mmCIF file of C-alpha atoms in Angstrom:
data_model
loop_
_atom_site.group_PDB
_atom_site.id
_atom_site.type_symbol
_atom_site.label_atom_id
_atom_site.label_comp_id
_atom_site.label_asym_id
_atom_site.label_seq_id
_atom_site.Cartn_x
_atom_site.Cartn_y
_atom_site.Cartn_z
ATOM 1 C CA UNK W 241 0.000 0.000 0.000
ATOM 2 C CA UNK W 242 1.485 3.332 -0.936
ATOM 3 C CA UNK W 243 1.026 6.961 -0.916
ATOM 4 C CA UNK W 244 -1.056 9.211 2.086
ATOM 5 C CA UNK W 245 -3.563 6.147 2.758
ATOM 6 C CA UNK W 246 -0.113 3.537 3.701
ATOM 7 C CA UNK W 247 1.285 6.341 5.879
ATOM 8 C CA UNK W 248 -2.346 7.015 8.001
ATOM 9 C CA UNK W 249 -2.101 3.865 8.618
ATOM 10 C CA UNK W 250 1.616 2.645 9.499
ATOM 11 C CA UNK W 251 1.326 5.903 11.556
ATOM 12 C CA UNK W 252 -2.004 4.469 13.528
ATOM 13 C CA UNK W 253 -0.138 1.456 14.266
ATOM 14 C CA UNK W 254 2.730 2.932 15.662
ATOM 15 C CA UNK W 255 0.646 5.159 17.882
ATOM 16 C CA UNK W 256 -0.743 2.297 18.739
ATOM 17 C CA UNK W 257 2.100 0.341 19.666
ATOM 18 C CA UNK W 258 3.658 3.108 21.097
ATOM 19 C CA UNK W 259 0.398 3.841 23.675
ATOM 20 C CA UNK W 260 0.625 -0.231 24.838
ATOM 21 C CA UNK W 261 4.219 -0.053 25.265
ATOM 22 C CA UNK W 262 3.397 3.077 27.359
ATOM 23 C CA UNK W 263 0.814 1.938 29.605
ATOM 24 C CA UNK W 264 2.981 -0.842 30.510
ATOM 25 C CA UNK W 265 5.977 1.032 31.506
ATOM 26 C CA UNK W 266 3.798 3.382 33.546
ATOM 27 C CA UNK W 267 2.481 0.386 35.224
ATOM 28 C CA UNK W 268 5.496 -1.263 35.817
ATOM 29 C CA UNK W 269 6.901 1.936 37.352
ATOM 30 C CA UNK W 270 4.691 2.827 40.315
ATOM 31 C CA UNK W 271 3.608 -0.694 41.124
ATOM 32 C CA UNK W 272 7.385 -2.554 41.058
ATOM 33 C CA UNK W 273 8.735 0.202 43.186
ATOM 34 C CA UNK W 274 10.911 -0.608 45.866
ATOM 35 C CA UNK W 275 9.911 -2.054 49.194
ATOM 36 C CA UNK W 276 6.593 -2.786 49.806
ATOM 37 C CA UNK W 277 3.775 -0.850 47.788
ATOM 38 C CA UNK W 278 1.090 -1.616 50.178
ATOM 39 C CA UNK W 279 2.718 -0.292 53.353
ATOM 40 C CA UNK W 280 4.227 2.819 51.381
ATOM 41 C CA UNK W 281 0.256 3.302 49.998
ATOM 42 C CA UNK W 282 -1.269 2.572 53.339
ATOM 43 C CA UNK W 283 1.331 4.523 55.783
ATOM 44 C CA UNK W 284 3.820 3.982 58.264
ATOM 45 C CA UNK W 285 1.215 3.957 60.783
ATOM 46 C CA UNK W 286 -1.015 1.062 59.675
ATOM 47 C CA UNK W 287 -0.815 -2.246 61.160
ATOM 48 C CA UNK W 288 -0.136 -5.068 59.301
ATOM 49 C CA UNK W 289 -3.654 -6.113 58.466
ATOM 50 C CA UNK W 290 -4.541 -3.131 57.367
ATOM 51 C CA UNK W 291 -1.322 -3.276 55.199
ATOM 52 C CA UNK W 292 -2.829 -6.723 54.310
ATOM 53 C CA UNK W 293 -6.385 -4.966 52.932
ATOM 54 C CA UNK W 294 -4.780 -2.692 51.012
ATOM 55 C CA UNK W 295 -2.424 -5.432 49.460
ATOM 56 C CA UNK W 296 -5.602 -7.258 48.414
ATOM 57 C CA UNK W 297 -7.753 -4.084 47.490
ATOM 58 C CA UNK W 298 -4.823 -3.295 45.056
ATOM 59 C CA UNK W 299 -4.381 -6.622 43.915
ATOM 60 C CA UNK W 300 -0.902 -6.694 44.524
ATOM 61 C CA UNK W 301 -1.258 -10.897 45.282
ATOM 62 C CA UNK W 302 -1.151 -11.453 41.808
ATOM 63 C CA UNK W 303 1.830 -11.725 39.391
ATOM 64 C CA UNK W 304 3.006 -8.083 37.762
ATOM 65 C CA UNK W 305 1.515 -9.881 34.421
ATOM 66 C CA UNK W 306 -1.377 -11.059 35.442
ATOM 67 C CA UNK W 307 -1.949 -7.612 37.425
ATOM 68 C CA UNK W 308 -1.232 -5.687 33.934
ATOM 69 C CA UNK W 309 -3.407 -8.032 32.225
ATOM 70 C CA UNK W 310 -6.654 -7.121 34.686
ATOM 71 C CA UNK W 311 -5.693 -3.048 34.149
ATOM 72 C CA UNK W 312 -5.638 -3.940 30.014
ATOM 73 C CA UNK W 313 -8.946 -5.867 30.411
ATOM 74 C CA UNK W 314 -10.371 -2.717 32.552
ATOM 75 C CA UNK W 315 -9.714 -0.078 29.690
ATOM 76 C CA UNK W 316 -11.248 -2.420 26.833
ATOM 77 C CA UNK W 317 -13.783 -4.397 28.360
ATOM 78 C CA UNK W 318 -14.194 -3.313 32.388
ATOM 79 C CA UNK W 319 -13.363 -5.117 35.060
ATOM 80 C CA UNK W 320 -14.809 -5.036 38.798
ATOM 81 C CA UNK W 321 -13.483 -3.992 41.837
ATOM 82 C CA UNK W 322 -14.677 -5.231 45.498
ATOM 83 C CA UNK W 323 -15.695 -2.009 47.707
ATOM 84 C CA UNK W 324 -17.233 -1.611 51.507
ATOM 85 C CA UNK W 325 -20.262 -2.063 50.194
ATOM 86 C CA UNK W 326 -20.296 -5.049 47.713
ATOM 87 C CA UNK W 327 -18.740 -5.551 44.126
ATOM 88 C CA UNK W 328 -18.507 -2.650 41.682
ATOM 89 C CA UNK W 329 -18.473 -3.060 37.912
ATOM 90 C CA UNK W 330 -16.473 -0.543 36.279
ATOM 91 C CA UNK W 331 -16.929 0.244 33.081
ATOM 92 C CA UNK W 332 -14.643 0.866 29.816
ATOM 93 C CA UNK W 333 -12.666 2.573 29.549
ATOM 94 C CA UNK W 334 -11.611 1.552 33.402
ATOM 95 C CA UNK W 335 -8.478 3.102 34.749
ATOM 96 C CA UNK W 336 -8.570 1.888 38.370
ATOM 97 C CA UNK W 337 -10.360 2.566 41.372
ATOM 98 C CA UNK W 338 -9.036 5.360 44.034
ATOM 99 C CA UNK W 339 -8.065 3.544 47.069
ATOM 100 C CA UNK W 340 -8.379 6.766 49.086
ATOM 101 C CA UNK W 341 -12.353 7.409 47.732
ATOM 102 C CA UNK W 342 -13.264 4.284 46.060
ATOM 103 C CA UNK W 343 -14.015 6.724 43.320
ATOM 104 C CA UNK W 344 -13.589 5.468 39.180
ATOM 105 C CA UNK W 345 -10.332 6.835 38.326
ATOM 106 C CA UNK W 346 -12.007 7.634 34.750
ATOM 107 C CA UNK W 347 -14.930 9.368 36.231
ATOM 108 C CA UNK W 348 -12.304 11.298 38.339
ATOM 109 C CA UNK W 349 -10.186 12.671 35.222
ATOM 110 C CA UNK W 350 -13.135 13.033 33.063
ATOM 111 C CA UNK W 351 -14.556 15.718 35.617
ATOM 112 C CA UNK W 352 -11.418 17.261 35.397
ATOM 113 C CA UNK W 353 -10.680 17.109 31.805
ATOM 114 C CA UNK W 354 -13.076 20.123 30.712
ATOM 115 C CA UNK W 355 -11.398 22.403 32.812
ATOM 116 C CA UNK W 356 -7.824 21.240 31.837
ATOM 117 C CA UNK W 357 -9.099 21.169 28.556
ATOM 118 C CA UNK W 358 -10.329 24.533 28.684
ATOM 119 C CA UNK W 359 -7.044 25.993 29.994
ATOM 120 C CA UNK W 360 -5.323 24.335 27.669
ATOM 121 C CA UNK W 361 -7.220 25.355 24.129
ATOM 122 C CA UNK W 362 -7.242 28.920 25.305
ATOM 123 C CA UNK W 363 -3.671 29.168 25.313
ATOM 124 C CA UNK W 364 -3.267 27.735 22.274
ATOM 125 C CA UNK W 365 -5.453 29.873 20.482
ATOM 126 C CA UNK W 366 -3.564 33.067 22.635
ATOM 127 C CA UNK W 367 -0.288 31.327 21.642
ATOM 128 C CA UNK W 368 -0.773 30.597 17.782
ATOM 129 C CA UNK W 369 -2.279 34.318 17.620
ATOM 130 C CA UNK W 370 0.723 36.177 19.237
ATOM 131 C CA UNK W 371 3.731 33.905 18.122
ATOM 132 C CA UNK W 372 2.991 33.681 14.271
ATOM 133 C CA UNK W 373 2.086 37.086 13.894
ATOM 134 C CA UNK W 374 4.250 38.425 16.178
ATOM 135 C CA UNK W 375 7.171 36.273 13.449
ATOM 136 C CA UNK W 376 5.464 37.400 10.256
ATOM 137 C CA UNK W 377 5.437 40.776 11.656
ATOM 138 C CA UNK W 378 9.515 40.389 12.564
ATOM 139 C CA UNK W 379 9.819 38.860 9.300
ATOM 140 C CA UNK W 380 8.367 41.812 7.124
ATOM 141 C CA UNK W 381 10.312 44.441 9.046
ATOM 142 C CA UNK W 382 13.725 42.292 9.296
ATOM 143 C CA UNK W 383 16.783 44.874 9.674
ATOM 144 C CA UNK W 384 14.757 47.717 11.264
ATOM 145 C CA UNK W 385 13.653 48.405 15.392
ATOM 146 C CA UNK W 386 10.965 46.652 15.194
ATOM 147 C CA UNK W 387 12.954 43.391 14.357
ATOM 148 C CA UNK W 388 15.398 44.104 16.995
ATOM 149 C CA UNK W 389 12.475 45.005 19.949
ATOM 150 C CA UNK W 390 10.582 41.598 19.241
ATOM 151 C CA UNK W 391 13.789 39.354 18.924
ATOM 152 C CA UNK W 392 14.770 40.426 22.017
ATOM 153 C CA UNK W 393 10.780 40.200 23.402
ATOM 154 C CA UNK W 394 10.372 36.551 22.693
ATOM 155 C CA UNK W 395 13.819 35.930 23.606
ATOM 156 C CA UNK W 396 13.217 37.294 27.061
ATOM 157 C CA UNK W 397 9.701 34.896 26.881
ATOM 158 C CA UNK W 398 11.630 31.862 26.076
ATOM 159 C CA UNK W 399 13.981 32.293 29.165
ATOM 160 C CA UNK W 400 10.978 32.986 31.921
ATOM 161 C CA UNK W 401 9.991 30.384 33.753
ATOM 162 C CA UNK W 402 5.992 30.424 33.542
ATOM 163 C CA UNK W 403 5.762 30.526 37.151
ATOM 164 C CA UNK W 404 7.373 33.718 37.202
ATOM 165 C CA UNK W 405 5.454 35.164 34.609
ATOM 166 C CA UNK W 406 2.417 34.085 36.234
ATOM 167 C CA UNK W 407 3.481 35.517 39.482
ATOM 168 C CA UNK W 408 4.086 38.481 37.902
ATOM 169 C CA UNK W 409 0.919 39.443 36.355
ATOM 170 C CA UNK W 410 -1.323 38.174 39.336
ATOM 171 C CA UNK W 411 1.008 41.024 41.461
ATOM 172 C CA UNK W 412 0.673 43.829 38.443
ATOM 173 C CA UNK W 413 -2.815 42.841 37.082
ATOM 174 C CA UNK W 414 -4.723 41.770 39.536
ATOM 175 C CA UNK W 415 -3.335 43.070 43.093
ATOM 176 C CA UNK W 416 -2.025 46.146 42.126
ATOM 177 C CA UNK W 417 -3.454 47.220 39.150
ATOM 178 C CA UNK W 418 -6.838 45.416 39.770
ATOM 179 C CA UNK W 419 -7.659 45.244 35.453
ATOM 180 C CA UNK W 420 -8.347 41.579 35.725
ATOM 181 C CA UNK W 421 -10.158 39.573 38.827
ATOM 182 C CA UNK W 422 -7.890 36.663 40.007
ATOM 183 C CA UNK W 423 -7.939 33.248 38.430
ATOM 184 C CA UNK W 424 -10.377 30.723 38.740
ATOM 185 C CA UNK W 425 -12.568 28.033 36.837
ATOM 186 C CA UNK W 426 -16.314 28.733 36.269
ATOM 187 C CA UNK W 427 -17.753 26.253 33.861
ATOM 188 C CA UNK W 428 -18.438 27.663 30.528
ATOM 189 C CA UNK W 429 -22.089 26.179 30.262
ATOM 190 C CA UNK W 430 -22.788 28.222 34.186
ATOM 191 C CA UNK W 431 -21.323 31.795 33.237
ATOM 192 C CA UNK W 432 -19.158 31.998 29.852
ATOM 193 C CA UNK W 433 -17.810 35.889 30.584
ATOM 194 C CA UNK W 434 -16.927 35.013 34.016
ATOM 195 C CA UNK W 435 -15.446 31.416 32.025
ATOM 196 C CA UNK W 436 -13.288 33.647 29.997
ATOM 197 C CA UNK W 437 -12.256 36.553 32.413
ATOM 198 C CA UNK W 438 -11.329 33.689 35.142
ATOM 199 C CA UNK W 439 -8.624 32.090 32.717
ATOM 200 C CA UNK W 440 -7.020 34.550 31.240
ATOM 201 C CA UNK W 441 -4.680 35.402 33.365
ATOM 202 C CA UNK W 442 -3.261 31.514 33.081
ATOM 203 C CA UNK W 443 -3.879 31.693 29.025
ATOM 204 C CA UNK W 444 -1.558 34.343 28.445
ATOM 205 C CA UNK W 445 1.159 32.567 31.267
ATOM 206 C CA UNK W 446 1.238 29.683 29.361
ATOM 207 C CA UNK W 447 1.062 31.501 25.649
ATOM 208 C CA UNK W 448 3.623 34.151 26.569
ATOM 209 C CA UNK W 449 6.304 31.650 26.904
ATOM 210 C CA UNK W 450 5.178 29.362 23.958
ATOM 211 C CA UNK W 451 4.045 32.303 21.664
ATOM 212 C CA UNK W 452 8.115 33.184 22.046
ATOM 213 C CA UNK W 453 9.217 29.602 20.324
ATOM 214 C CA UNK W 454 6.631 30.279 17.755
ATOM 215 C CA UNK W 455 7.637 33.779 16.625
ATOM 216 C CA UNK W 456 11.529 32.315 16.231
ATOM 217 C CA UNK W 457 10.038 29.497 14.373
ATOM 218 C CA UNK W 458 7.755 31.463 11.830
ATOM 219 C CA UNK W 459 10.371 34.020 11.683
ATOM 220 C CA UNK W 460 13.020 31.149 10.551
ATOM 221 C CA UNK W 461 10.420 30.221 8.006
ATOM 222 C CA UNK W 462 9.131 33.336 6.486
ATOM 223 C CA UNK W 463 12.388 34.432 6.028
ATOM 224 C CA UNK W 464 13.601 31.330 4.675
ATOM 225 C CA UNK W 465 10.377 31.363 2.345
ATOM 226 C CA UNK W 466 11.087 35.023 1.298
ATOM 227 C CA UNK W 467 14.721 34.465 -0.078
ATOM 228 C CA UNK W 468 12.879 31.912 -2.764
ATOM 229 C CA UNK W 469 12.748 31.873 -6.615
ATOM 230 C CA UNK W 470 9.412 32.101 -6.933
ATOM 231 C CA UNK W 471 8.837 35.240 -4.638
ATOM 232 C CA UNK W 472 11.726 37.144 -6.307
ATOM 233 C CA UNK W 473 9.820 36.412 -9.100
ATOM 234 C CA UNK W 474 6.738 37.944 -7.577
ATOM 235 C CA UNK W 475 8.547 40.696 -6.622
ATOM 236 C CA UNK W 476 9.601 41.213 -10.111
ATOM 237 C CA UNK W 477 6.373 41.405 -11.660
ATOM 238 C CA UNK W 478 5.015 44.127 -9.339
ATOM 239 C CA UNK W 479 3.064 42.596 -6.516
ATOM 240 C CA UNK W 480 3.138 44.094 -3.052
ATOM 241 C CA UNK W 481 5.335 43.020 -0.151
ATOM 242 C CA UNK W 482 2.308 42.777 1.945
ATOM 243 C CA UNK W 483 0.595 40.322 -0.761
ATOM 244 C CA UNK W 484 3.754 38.369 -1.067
ATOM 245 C CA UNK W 485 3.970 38.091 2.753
ATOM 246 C CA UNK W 486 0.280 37.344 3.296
ATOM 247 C CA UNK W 487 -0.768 35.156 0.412
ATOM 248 C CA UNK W 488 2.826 33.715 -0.945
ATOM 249 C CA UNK W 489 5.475 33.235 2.223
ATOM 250 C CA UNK W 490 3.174 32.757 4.977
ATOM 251 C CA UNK W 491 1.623 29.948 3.039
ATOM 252 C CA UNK W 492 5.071 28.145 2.400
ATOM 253 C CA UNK W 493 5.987 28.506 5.858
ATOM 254 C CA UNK W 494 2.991 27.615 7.941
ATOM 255 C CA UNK W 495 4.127 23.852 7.615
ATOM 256 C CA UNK W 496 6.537 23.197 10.090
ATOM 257 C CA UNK W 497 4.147 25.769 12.779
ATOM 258 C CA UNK W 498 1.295 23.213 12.013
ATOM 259 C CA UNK W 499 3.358 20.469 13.090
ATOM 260 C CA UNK W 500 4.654 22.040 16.092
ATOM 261 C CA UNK W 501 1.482 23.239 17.368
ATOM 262 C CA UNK W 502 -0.221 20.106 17.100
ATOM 263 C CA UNK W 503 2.296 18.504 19.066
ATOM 264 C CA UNK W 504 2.675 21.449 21.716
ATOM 265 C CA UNK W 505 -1.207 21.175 22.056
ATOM 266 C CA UNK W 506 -0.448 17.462 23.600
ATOM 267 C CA UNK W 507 2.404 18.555 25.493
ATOM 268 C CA UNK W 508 0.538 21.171 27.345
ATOM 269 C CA UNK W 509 -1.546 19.017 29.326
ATOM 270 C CA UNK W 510 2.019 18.433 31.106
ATOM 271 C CA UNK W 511 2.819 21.877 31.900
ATOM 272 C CA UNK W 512 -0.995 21.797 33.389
ATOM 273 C CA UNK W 513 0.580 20.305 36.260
ATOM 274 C CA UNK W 514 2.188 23.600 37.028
ATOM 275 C CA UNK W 515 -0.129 26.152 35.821
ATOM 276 C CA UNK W 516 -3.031 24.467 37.446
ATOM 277 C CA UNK W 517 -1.055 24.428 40.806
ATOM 278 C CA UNK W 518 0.072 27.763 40.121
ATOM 279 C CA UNK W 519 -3.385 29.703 39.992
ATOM 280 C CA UNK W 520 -5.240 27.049 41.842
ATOM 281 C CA UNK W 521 -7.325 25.836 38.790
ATOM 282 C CA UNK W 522 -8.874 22.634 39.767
ATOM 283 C CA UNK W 523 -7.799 20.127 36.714
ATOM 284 C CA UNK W 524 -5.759 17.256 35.605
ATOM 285 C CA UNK W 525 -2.669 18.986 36.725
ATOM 286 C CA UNK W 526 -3.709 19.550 40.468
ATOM 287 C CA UNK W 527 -5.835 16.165 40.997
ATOM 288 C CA UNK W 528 -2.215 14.819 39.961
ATOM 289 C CA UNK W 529 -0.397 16.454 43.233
ATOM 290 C CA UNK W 530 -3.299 16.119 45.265
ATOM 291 C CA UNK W 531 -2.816 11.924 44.388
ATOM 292 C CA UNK W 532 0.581 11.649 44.961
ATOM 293 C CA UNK W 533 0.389 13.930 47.925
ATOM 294 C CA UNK W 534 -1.807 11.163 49.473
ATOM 295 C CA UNK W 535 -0.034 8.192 47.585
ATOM 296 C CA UNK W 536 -3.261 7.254 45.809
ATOM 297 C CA UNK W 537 -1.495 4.795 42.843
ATOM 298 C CA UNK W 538 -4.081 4.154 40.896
ATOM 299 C CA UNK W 539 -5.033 8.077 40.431
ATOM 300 C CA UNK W 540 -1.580 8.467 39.931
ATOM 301 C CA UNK W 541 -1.321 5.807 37.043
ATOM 302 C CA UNK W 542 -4.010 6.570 35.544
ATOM 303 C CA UNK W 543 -3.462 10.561 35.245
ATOM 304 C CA UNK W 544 -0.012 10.487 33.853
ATOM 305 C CA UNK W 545 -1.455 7.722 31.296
ATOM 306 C CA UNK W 546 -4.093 9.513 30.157
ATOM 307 C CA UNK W 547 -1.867 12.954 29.305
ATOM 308 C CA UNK W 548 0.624 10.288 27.870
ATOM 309 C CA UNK W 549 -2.197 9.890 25.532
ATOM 310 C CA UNK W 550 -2.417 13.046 24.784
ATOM 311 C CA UNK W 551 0.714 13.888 24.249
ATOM 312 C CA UNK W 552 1.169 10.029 21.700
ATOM 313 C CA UNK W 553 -1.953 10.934 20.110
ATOM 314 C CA UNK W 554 -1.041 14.864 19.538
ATOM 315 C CA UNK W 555 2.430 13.644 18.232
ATOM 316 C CA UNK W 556 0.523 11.742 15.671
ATOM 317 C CA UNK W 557 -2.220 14.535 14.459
ATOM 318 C CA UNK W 558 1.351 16.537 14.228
ATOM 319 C CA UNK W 559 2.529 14.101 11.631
ATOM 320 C CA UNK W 560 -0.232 13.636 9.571
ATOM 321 C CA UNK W 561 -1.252 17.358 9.606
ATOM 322 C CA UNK W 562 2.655 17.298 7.920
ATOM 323 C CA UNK W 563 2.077 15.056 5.735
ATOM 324 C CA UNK W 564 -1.145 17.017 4.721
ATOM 325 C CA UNK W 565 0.823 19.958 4.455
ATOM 326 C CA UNK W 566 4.420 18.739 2.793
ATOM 327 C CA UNK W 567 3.598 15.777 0.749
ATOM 328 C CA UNK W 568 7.056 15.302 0.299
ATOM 329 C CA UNK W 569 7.133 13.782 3.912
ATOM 330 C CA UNK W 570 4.415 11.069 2.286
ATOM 331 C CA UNK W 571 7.204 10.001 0.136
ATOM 332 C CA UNK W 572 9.995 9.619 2.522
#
């Protein structure tokens, strides 16, 4: 099978592969960790048959294979889980059950995943808006001020730490400035302006610091794009270095910016972690440190998994969107 249709889907399988191979390293690293898993879990405190409940409640009896194989079974077919007050069935896609709450792990992220989710696709939209035009704007003005102010802008970006720049404007623009009230998640369907004035503060923390690696990038490319053939030929014949810029070079260069923000788009739900902690957002990222703050495993597991997913499955959109984009990477 050759051309786009063989690549889709030798790039499906390896995302596949690549998501099993995953899921069983994660596995194998919190639950083969060293000593014993159900004291460290339970506490130094608990007597040994508590210990013992936990051991059992985990299913930590059972060989590491067989123990994989029931958490493989859980995501495509369910599995069920013994609780104070009988058995539970949980249903696929099942990630575990939270020792500390008996709660479905999947329930648990999926409650969190809109407002992740919602942190995460605002500062991609800030982040794609401010870094490529603040490069096709360095690009069209190369050699002058303006070149020179935003080179050094987006270098400065690239070198802050986002928990500085979010400390930052939460001192200038919301304590002493008081333009914007402080961050916090209301659900979009309850109260969409207070939605939108409650995150922006952690959009533009997050896009500040990407938008920088995006205006280099576009920058690179435009300029790259602009030293051409075919646009010294449009030059040549007349046309405008705002219509070259806008309908020729930004075209040839959007490519590689596709493929980097489709990939950056999975990596974010990483940096959530931070962000979330940061300006007390109550997502992924923070359900993550509240787990391992309370050693609750399966949480654990299943949260790092499921932005491991993200990330596997962003890294694949990147490539095709490529591949849509260059065809030569079809061919290669």
């Amino acid at each position: 099978m050759t051309g786009f249709t063989g690549f889709l889907l030798r790039r499906i399988a390896g995302t596949v592969f690549v998501l099993l191979a995953l899921s069983a390293i994660v596995y194998a690293v919190f639950y083969v960790a060293p000593g014993n898993v159900a004291q460290i879990v339970c506490g130094e405190r608990c007597s040994p048959q508590q210990v013992a409940l936990v051991h059992d409640k985990l299913g930590l009896g059972d060989p590491l294979y067989l123990q994989y194989g029931h958490f493989i079974q859980g995501i495509f077919a369910g599995r069920d889980f013994s609780s104070g007050t009988g058995v539970v069935h949980c249903s696929a896609p099942c990630l575990g059950q939270s020792y500390r709450t008996d709660e479905q792990v999947t329930a648990l992220i999926l409650g969190k995943l809109p407002v992740t989710g919602s942190l995460v696709v605002g500062a991609f939209a800030l982040w794609l808006l401010i870094g490529v035009g603040t490069g096709v704007l360095s690009a069209w003005k190369r050699g002058g001020m303006i070149e020179r102010l935003l080179t050094w802008l987006t270098l400065a970006g690239t070198s802050t730490p986002v928990f500085v720049i979010g400390l930052l404007l939460i001192i200038i623009l919301c304590s002493t400035l008081q333009w914007l009230p402080f961050p916090q998640y209301v659900p979009f369907t309850d109260d969409p302006e207070q939605w939108f004035w409650g995150l922006l503060l952690p959009w533009f923390s997050l896009a500040l610091i990407e938008s920088a690696k995006y205006a280099r990038l576009t920058r690179s490319s435009m300029l790259e794009t602009l030293a051409e053939d075919h646009v010294r030929t449009f030059r040549a014949y007349g046309l405008s270095e705002r219509a070259i810029v806008g309908r020729h070079a930004l075209r040839g260069a959007v490519a590689p910016v596709i493929a980097l923000s489709a990939l950056d788009a999975g990596t974010m739900f990483g940096s959530a972690v931070l962000t979330e902690t940061l300006f007390g957002i109550p997502g992924i990222g923070q359900q993550l440190v509240q787990s391992v703050r309370t050693v609750d495993l399966p949480v654990v597991v299943g949260v790092v998994l499921t932005t491991g997913f993200f990330v596997v499955l962003a890294n694949a959109v990147a490539d095709v969107l490529y591949a849509m984009a260059d065809r030569r990477v079809v061919l290669s």
